[in-house]
Amino acid sequence: MSRVIVVTGAGGPAGRAVAGKFAELGDTVIGVDKSGAEGCLAVDLLDRDAVRGLAERLRAEHGRVDGVVHLVGGWRGSKTFADTSLDDWDLLHDLLIRTLQNVSLEFEPLLRASGNGRFAIVSARAAQKPTQGGAAYAAAKAAAEAWTLSLADALKDTSAAAVVLVVNALVHDEMRAANPDKPYRTFTDVKDLAAAVAGLWDEEPAAVNGRRIDLTP
């Protein structure tokens, strides 16, 4: 039986890789992207009512949601701690935290009802080891991790799980083509990320729930 998988941020390289992986597996994939990228539903994930409407629509159309892969991201930084712009924090708060809050709150009931639901985000090592110029980014990622692990606690003893996948940074084919001499040794390929996300269903929910899985090479 094919799964119903929601991929937010599906218009980006990571989103396309993850959506493509589930499509290869025969699953029904609902790509969501604010830009309305090809094949994606255009939904503003900062709008709680819009996210609620999306969840209700998918419940009506499919009866369930078996996975949510939240890939809305962004990065801002500075040279020094003193140069940190709180405007960057405001942007990252919306992208990395508020969208996560809206999506997780509205889709948690559907994941509980799935019978084998998974919720996943991608975090960064910076959340555990921030640099002075990355204060806003690291703090936002740390908050996103804490929120997701709180969701995991809520899903304890259910048939669903919430997971944090940790990378240093992501790389895709277009990046390699643009910088063929760069080794990208500590970067995780989006294809490997997609395989790791799909593999979350290979284990029982209790075995992956609340885990921080490091995908750094």
Short mmCIF file of C-alpha atoms in Angstrom, two decimals:
data_model
loop_
_atom_site.label_atom_id
_atom_site.label_comp_id
_atom_site.label_asym_id
_atom_site.label_seq_id
_atom_site.Cartn_x
_atom_site.Cartn_y
_atom_site.Cartn_z
CA MET A 1 0.00 0.00 0.00
CA SER A 2 1.51 3.32 -1.06
CA ARG A 3 2.06 6.03 1.50
CA VAL A 4 0.88 9.62 1.41
CA ILE A 5 3.91 11.86 1.93
CA VAL A 6 3.93 15.64 2.31
CA VAL A 7 7.17 17.40 1.43
CA THR A 8 7.33 21.06 2.40
CA GLY A 9 9.95 23.20 0.70
CA ALA A 10 9.57 20.81 -2.22
CA GLY A 11 10.71 23.36 -4.79
CA GLY A 12 14.32 23.38 -3.53
CA PRO A 13 17.07 20.87 -4.35
CA ALA A 14 16.56 18.84 -1.16
CA GLY A 15 12.81 18.89 -1.58
CA ARG A 16 13.02 17.72 -5.17
CA ALA A 17 15.37 14.89 -4.18
CA VAL A 18 13.14 13.70 -1.34
CA ALA A 19 9.94 13.99 -3.36
CA GLY A 20 11.58 12.14 -6.24
CA LYS A 21 12.72 9.32 -3.95
CA PHE A 22 9.22 8.70 -2.61
CA ALA A 23 7.75 8.92 -6.11
CA GLU A 24 10.23 6.22 -7.22
CA LEU A 25 8.96 4.05 -4.36
CA GLY A 26 5.41 4.40 -5.65
CA ASP A 27 4.14 6.70 -2.93
CA THR A 28 1.71 9.57 -3.34
CA VAL A 29 3.76 12.74 -2.88
CA ILE A 30 2.26 16.14 -2.13
CA GLY A 31 4.88 18.78 -2.71
CA VAL A 32 4.31 22.13 -1.01
CA ASP A 33 6.23 25.29 -1.81
CA LYS A 34 5.35 28.92 -1.30
CA SER A 35 6.66 29.76 -4.76
CA GLY A 36 4.21 27.40 -6.43
CA ALA A 37 7.08 25.58 -8.12
CA GLU A 38 6.11 23.10 -10.81
CA GLY A 39 4.19 20.19 -9.37
CA CYS A 40 3.85 21.83 -5.96
CA LEU A 41 0.91 23.26 -4.08
CA ALA A 42 1.42 26.96 -3.37
CA VAL A 43 0.84 27.37 0.37
CA ASP A 44 2.21 30.06 2.68
CA LEU A 45 3.32 28.01 5.68
CA LEU A 46 3.50 31.16 7.80
CA ASP A 47 -0.28 31.36 7.51
CA ARG A 48 -1.70 28.98 10.13
CA ASP A 49 -5.15 29.03 8.53
CA ALA A 50 -3.65 28.12 5.16
CA VAL A 51 -1.76 25.20 6.71
CA ARG A 52 -4.92 24.06 8.47
CA GLY A 53 -6.76 24.22 5.16
CA LEU A 54 -4.04 22.10 3.54
CA ALA A 55 -4.29 19.44 6.26
CA GLU A 56 -8.08 19.35 5.94
CA ARG A 57 -7.84 19.10 2.17
CA LEU A 58 -5.43 16.16 2.33
CA ARG A 59 -7.56 14.43 4.94
CA ALA A 60 -10.58 14.77 2.64
CA GLU A 61 -8.73 13.69 -0.51
CA HIS A 62 -6.53 10.89 0.86
CA GLY A 63 -7.98 9.99 4.26
CA ARG A 64 -4.56 10.08 5.92
CA VAL A 65 -1.03 11.42 5.81
CA ASP A 66 1.80 8.96 6.47
CA GLY A 67 4.74 11.32 6.43
CA VAL A 68 5.68 14.97 6.62
CA VAL A 69 9.20 15.96 5.60
CA HIS A 70 9.69 19.60 6.52
CA LEU A 71 12.45 21.10 4.38
CA VAL A 72 11.79 24.83 4.59
CA GLY A 73 15.19 26.38 5.22
CA GLY A 74 17.43 29.38 4.90
CA TRP A 75 20.71 30.79 6.15
CA ARG A 76 21.94 34.15 7.31
CA GLY A 77 25.20 34.96 9.05
CA SER A 78 27.78 37.60 9.83
CA LYS A 79 31.54 37.91 10.24
CA THR A 80 31.43 38.48 13.99
CA PHE A 81 28.98 38.10 16.84
CA ALA A 82 28.76 41.88 17.20
CA ASP A 83 27.76 42.17 13.54
CA THR A 84 24.76 39.89 14.00
CA SER A 85 21.61 41.44 12.59
CA LEU A 86 18.37 40.79 14.44
CA ASP A 87 16.64 41.23 11.10
CA ASP A 88 18.37 37.97 10.17
CA TRP A 89 16.94 36.41 13.32
CA ASP A 90 13.43 37.56 12.40
CA LEU A 91 13.78 35.99 8.95
CA LEU A 92 15.21 32.73 10.26
CA HIS A 93 12.61 32.55 13.02
CA ASP A 94 9.87 32.62 10.40
CA LEU A 95 11.56 30.19 8.00
CA LEU A 96 12.98 27.65 10.44
CA ILE A 97 10.67 27.87 13.44
CA ARG A 98 7.28 29.36 12.64
CA THR A 99 6.68 27.25 9.53
CA LEU A 100 7.66 24.16 11.54
CA GLN A 101 5.27 25.08 14.32
CA ASN A 102 2.34 25.59 11.97
CA VAL A 103 2.97 22.40 9.99
CA SER A 104 3.61 20.14 12.98
CA LEU A 105 0.62 21.38 14.96
CA GLU A 106 -1.79 20.93 12.06
CA PHE A 107 -0.46 17.58 10.83
CA GLU A 108 0.18 15.85 14.17
CA PRO A 109 -3.36 14.42 14.34
CA LEU A 110 -3.05 13.02 10.82
CA LEU A 111 0.30 11.41 11.62
CA ARG A 112 -1.15 9.86 14.78
CA ALA A 113 -3.99 8.39 12.72
CA SER A 114 -1.72 7.07 9.97
CA GLY A 115 -0.77 3.79 11.57
CA ASN A 116 2.88 4.33 10.59
CA GLY A 117 3.54 8.07 10.45
CA ARG A 118 6.85 9.91 10.35
CA PHE A 119 7.75 13.59 10.76
CA ALA A 120 11.28 14.69 9.85
CA ILE A 121 13.29 17.89 9.74
CA VAL A 122 16.85 18.59 8.67
CA SER A 123 18.99 20.35 11.24
CA ALA A 124 22.64 21.35 11.27
CA ARG A 125 25.64 20.58 13.43
CA ALA A 126 25.76 24.32 14.06
CA ALA A 127 22.84 23.88 16.46
CA GLN A 128 25.14 21.99 18.82
CA LYS A 129 28.36 23.84 17.99
CA PRO A 130 27.52 27.43 16.97
CA THR A 131 30.05 29.91 15.69
CA GLN A 132 30.00 33.59 16.59
CA GLY A 133 28.90 34.65 13.13
CA GLY A 134 26.17 32.05 12.97
CA ALA A 135 24.36 32.93 16.18
CA ALA A 136 20.96 33.56 14.63
CA TYR A 137 21.11 30.48 12.40
CA ALA A 138 22.36 28.15 15.12
CA ALA A 139 19.79 29.42 17.61
CA ALA A 140 16.96 28.95 15.10
CA LYS A 141 18.12 25.42 14.27
CA ALA A 142 18.40 24.57 17.97
CA ALA A 143 14.87 25.82 18.55
CA ALA A 144 13.61 23.78 15.60
CA GLU A 145 15.26 20.69 17.04
CA ALA A 146 13.72 21.28 20.46
CA TRP A 147 10.29 21.74 18.91
CA THR A 148 10.60 18.54 16.89
CA LEU A 149 11.79 16.56 19.90
CA SER A 150 8.79 17.89 21.82
CA LEU A 151 6.62 16.51 19.03
CA ALA A 152 8.47 13.21 19.43
CA ASP A 153 7.54 13.18 23.11
CA ALA A 154 3.91 13.74 22.15
CA LEU A 155 4.10 10.79 19.74
CA LYS A 156 5.65 8.45 22.30
CA ASP A 157 3.73 5.18 22.57
CA THR A 158 1.93 5.85 19.27
CA SER A 159 2.50 4.40 15.80
CA ALA A 160 4.19 7.61 14.64
CA ALA A 161 7.62 9.17 15.14
CA ALA A 162 9.39 12.52 14.83
CA VAL A 163 13.05 12.61 13.84
CA VAL A 164 15.85 15.17 13.43
CA LEU A 165 18.34 14.50 10.63
CA VAL A 166 21.61 16.38 11.15
CA VAL A 167 23.98 17.58 8.43
CA ASN A 168 26.84 20.03 8.21
CA ALA A 169 25.50 21.33 4.91
CA LEU A 170 23.80 19.92 1.83
CA VAL A 171 25.18 19.60 -1.69
CA HIS A 172 23.53 18.80 -5.00
CA ASP A 173 24.61 18.25 -8.59
CA GLU A 174 24.18 21.88 -9.64
CA MET A 175 26.54 23.00 -6.87
CA ARG A 176 29.16 20.49 -7.94
CA ALA A 177 28.84 21.55 -11.57
CA ALA A 178 29.28 25.21 -10.63
CA ASN A 179 32.34 24.45 -8.44
CA PRO A 180 33.95 21.31 -9.88
CA ASP A 181 37.18 21.77 -7.92
CA LYS A 182 35.50 22.01 -4.52
CA PRO A 183 35.58 18.68 -2.63
CA TYR A 184 32.45 19.17 -0.47
CA ARG A 185 33.91 16.56 1.92
CA THR A 186 31.72 17.44 4.90
CA PHE A 187 28.56 18.02 2.87
CA THR A 188 25.69 15.55 2.65
CA ASP A 189 24.35 14.92 -0.84
CA VAL A 190 20.62 15.54 -1.19
CA LYS A 191 20.28 12.05 -2.68
CA ASP A 192 21.73 10.55 0.50
CA LEU A 193 19.38 12.71 2.55
CA ALA A 194 16.44 11.41 0.51
CA ALA A 195 17.51 7.80 1.07
CA ALA A 196 17.85 8.42 4.82
CA VAL A 197 14.39 9.95 5.01
CA ALA A 198 12.83 7.04 3.13
CA GLY A 199 14.69 4.65 5.43
CA LEU A 200 12.88 6.00 8.49
CA TRP A 201 10.05 3.60 7.65
CA ASP A 202 12.42 0.60 7.74
CA GLU A 203 12.40 0.67 11.54
CA GLU A 204 9.61 0.61 14.08
CA PRO A 205 8.38 4.04 15.20
CA ALA A 206 9.76 3.61 18.72
CA ALA A 207 13.22 2.87 17.31
CA VAL A 208 13.48 6.20 15.51
CA ASN A 209 11.21 8.49 17.53
CA GLY A 210 13.11 11.35 19.14
CA ARG A 211 16.42 10.47 17.52
CA ARG A 212 18.99 12.91 16.14
CA ILE A 213 20.50 11.02 13.22
CA ASP A 214 23.82 12.40 12.01
CA LEU A 215 24.19 12.18 8.22
CA THR A 216 27.53 14.02 8.05
CA PRO A 217 30.08 12.09 5.93
#
